[in-house]
Tab-separated table of C-alpha atoms in Angstrom:
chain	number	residue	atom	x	y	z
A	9	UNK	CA	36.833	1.582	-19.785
A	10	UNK	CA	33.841	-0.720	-20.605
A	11	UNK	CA	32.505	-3.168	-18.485
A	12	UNK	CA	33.447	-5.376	-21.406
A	13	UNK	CA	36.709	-4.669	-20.934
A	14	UNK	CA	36.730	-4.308	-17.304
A	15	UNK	CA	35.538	-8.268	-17.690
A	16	UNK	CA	38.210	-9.117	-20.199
A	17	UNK	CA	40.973	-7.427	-17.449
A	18	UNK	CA	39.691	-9.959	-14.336
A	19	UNK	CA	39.310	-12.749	-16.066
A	20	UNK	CA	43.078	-12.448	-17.248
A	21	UNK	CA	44.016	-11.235	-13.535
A	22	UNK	CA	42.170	-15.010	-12.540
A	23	UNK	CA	39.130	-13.272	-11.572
A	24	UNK	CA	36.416	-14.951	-13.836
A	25	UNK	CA	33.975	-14.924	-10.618
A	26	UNK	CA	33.788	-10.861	-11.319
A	27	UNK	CA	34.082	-10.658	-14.960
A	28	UNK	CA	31.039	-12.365	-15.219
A	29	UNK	CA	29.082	-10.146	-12.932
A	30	UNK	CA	30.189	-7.279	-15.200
A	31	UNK	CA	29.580	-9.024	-18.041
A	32	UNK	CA	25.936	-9.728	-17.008
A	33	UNK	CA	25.541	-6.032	-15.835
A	34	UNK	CA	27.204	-5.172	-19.148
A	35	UNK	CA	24.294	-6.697	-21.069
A	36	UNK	CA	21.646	-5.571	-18.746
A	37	UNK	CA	22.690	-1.966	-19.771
A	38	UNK	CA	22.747	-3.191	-23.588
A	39	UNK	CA	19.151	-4.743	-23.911
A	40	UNK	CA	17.601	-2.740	-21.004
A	41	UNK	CA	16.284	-5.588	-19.256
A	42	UNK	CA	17.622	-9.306	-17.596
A	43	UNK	CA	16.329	-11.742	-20.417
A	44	UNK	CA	19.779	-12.631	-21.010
A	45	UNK	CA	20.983	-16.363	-20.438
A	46	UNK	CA	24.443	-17.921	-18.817
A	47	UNK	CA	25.520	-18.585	-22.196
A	48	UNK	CA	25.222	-15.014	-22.994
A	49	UNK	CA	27.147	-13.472	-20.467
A	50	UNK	CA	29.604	-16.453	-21.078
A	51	UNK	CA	30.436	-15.014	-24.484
A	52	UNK	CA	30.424	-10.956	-23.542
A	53	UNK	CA	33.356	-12.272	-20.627
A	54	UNK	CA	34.977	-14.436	-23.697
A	55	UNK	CA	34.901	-17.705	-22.111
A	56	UNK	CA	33.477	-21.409	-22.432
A	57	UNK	CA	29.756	-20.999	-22.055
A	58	UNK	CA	29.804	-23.928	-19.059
A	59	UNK	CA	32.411	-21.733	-17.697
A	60	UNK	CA	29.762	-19.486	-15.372
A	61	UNK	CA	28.395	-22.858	-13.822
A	62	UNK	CA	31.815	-23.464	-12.088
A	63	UNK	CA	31.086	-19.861	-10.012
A	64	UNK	CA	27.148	-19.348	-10.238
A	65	UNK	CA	24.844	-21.804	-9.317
A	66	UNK	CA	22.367	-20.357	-12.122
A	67	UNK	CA	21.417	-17.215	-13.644
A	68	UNK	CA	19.371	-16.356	-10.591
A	69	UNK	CA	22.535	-16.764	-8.495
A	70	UNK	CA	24.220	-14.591	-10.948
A	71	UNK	CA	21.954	-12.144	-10.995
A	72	UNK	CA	21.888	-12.079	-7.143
A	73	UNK	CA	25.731	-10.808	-7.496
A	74	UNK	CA	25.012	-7.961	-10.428
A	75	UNK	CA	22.389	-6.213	-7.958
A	76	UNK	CA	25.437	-6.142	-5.098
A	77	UNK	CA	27.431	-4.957	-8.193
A	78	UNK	CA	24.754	-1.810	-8.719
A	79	UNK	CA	24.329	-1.039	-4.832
A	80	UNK	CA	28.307	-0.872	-4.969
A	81	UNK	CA	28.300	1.688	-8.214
A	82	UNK	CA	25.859	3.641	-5.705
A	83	UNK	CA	27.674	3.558	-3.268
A	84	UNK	CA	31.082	4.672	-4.860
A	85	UNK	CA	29.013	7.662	-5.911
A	86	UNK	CA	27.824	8.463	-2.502
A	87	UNK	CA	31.118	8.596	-0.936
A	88	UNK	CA	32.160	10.748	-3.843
A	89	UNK	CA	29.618	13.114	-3.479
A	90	UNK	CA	30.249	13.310	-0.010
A	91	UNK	CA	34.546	13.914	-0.794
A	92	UNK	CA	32.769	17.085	-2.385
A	93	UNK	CA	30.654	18.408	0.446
A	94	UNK	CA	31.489	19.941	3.675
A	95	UNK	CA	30.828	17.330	6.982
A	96	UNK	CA	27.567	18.965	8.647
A	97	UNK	CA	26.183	21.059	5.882
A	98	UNK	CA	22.740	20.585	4.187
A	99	UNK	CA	25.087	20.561	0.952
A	100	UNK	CA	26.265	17.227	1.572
A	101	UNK	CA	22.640	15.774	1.922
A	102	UNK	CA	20.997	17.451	-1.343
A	103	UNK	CA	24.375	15.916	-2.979
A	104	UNK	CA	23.447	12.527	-1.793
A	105	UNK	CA	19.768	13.184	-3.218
A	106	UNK	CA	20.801	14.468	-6.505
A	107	UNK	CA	23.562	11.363	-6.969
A	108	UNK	CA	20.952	8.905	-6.256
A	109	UNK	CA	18.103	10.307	-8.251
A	110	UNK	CA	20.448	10.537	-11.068
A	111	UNK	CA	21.984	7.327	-10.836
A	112	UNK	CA	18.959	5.425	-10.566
A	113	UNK	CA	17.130	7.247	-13.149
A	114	UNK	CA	20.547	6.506	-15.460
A	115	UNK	CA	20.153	2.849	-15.000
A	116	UNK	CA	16.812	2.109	-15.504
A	117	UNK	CA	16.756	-1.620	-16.723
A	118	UNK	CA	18.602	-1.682	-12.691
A	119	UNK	CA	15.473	-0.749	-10.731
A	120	UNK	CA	13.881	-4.208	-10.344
A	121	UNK	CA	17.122	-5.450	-9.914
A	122	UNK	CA	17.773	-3.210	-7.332
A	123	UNK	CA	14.369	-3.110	-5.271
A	124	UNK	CA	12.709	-6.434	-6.466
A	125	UNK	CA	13.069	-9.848	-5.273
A	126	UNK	CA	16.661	-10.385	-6.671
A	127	UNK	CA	17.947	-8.183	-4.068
A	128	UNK	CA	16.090	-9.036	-1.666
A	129	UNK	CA	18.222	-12.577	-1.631
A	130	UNK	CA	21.359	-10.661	-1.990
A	131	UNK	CA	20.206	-8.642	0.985
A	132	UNK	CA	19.713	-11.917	3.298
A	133	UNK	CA	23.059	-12.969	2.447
A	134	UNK	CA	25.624	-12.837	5.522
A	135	UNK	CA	27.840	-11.951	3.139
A	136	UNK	CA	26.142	-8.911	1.474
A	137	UNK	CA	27.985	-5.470	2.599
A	138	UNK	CA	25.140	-3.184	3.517
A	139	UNK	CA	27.439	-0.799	3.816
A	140	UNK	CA	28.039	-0.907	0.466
A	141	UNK	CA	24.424	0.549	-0.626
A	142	UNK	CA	24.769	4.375	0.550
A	143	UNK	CA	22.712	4.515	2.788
A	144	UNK	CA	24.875	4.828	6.135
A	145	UNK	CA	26.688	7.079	4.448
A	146	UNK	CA	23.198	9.286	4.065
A	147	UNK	CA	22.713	8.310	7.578
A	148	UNK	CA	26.216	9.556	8.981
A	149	UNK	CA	25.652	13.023	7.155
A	150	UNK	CA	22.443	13.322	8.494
A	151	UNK	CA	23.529	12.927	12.018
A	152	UNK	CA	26.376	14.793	11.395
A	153	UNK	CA	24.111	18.024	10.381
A	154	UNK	CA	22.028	17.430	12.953
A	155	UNK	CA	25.228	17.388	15.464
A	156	UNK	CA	26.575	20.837	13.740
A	157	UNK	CA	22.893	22.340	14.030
A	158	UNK	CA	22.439	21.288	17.629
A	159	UNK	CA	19.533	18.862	17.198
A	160	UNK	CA	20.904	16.072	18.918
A	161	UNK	CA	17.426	15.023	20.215
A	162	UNK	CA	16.365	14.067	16.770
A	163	UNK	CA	16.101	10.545	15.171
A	164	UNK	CA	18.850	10.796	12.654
A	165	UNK	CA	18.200	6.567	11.091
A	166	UNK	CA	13.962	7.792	10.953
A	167	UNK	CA	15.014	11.494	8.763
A	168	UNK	CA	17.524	9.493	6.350
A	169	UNK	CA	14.895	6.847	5.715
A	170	UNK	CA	12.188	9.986	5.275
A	171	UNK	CA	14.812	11.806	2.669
A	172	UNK	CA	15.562	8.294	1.363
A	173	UNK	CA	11.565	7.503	0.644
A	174	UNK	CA	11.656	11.431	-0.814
A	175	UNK	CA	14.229	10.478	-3.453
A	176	UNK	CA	13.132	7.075	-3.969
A	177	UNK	CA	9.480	8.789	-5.172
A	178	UNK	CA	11.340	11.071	-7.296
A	179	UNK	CA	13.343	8.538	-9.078
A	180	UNK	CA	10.432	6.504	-9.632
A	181	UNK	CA	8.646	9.143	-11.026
A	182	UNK	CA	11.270	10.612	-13.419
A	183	UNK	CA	11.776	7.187	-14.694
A	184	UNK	CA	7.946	6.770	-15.674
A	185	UNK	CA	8.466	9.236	-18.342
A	186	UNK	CA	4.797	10.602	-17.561
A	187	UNK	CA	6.231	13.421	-15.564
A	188	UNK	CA	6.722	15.846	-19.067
A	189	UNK	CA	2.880	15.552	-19.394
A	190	UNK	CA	1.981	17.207	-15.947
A	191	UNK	CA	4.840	19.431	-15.646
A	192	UNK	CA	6.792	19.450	-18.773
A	193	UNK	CA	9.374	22.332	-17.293
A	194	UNK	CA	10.111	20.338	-14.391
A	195	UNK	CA	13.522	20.177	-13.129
A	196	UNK	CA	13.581	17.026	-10.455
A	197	UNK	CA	17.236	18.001	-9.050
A	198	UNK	CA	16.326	21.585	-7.933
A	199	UNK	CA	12.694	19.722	-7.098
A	200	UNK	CA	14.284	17.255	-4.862
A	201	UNK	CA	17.085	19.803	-3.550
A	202	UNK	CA	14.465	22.063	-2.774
A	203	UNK	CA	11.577	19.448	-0.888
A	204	UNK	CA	14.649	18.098	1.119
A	205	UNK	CA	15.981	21.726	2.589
A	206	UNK	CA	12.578	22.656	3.063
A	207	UNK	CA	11.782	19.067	5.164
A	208	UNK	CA	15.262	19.877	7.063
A	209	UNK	CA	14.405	23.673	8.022
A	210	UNK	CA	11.108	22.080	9.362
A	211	UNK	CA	12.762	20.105	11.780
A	212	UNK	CA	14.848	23.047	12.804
A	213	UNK	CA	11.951	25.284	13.234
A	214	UNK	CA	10.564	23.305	15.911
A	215	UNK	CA	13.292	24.177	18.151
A	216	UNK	CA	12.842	28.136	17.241
């Protein structure tokens, strides 16, 4: 299903609040970037074009709600990745890795949406669902390898946001495009698979 249609679907279920969000994210993924106006995402959801101003203060405010919309697609993924994984195992780490650098990477026009100042409002919300962004979930099956490995002593929140900054590089890189002129064989999933067991069988070591 499109997010056209997905829009289409919650504005006849009364829901025009979210079928304008996916409208807008809809035509963020169309053009590859935001310079899209009210009116626009108006007429991708099929209604009035003063119809967004009676849910969305502006476009900015919009906007705000399309980057909670993208940390909630990476989210979903994370939890699936994790359904696929056993609890404990370094498996269910590099599968967080891999989801995120691939997601990321996939929606490129969401980056600055993601990471810029736009989310940084949604962020400050009260209402904004941290949970919602992955990242516990990286942090409960980092603790939870840690637990199954013994290494209780270790900082669990400081080793997510390490294999979080590890991935975040990555992404950034692949999405550059320059990355084919250094190392035009590179594979970035078996890259990033590989840096994050080897930073995990570090910490291990020092308790050899």
């Amino acid at each position: 299903m499109t997010a056209a249609t997905q829009a289409q679907r919650a504005y006849h279920h009364g829901d025009l609040h979210s079928a304008l969000i996916v409208a807008a994210a809809e035509l963020i993924e169309e053009s590859g970037s935001m310079n899209f106006s009210m009116a626009d995402a108006a007429r991708k959801a099929g209604v009035s074009t003063a119809a967004p101003y009676r849910h969305f203060r502006d476009k900015e405010d919009l906007l705000d709600w399309v980057s909670r919309l993208a940390f909630y697609g990476l989210g979903e993924g994370a939890r699936q990745a994790v359904a696929r994984t056993p609890d404990g195992s370094i498996e269910r780490i590099t599968a967080l890795g891999n989801h995120y650098l691939n997601y990321v990477s996939s929606k490129p026009a969401f980056y600055d949406l993601m990471w810029g100042d736009i989310a940084i409002r949604a962020f400050n919300q009260d209402d904004f669902d941290r949970n919602a962004s992955g990242f516990y979930i990286l942090l409960d099956a980092v603790q939870s390898y840690l637990d199954s490995e013994g290494l209780t002593s270790e900082p669990a929140l400081d080793i997510a946001v390490q294999l979080w900054s590890s991935v975040h590089g990555m992404s950034a890189i692949r999405m550059s495009g320059k990355l084919p002129h250094f190392h035009p064989q590179a594979d970035t999933e078996k890259m990033l698979e590989r840096a994050t067991r080897t930073f995990m069988a570090g910490i291990k070591a020092k308790y050899a």
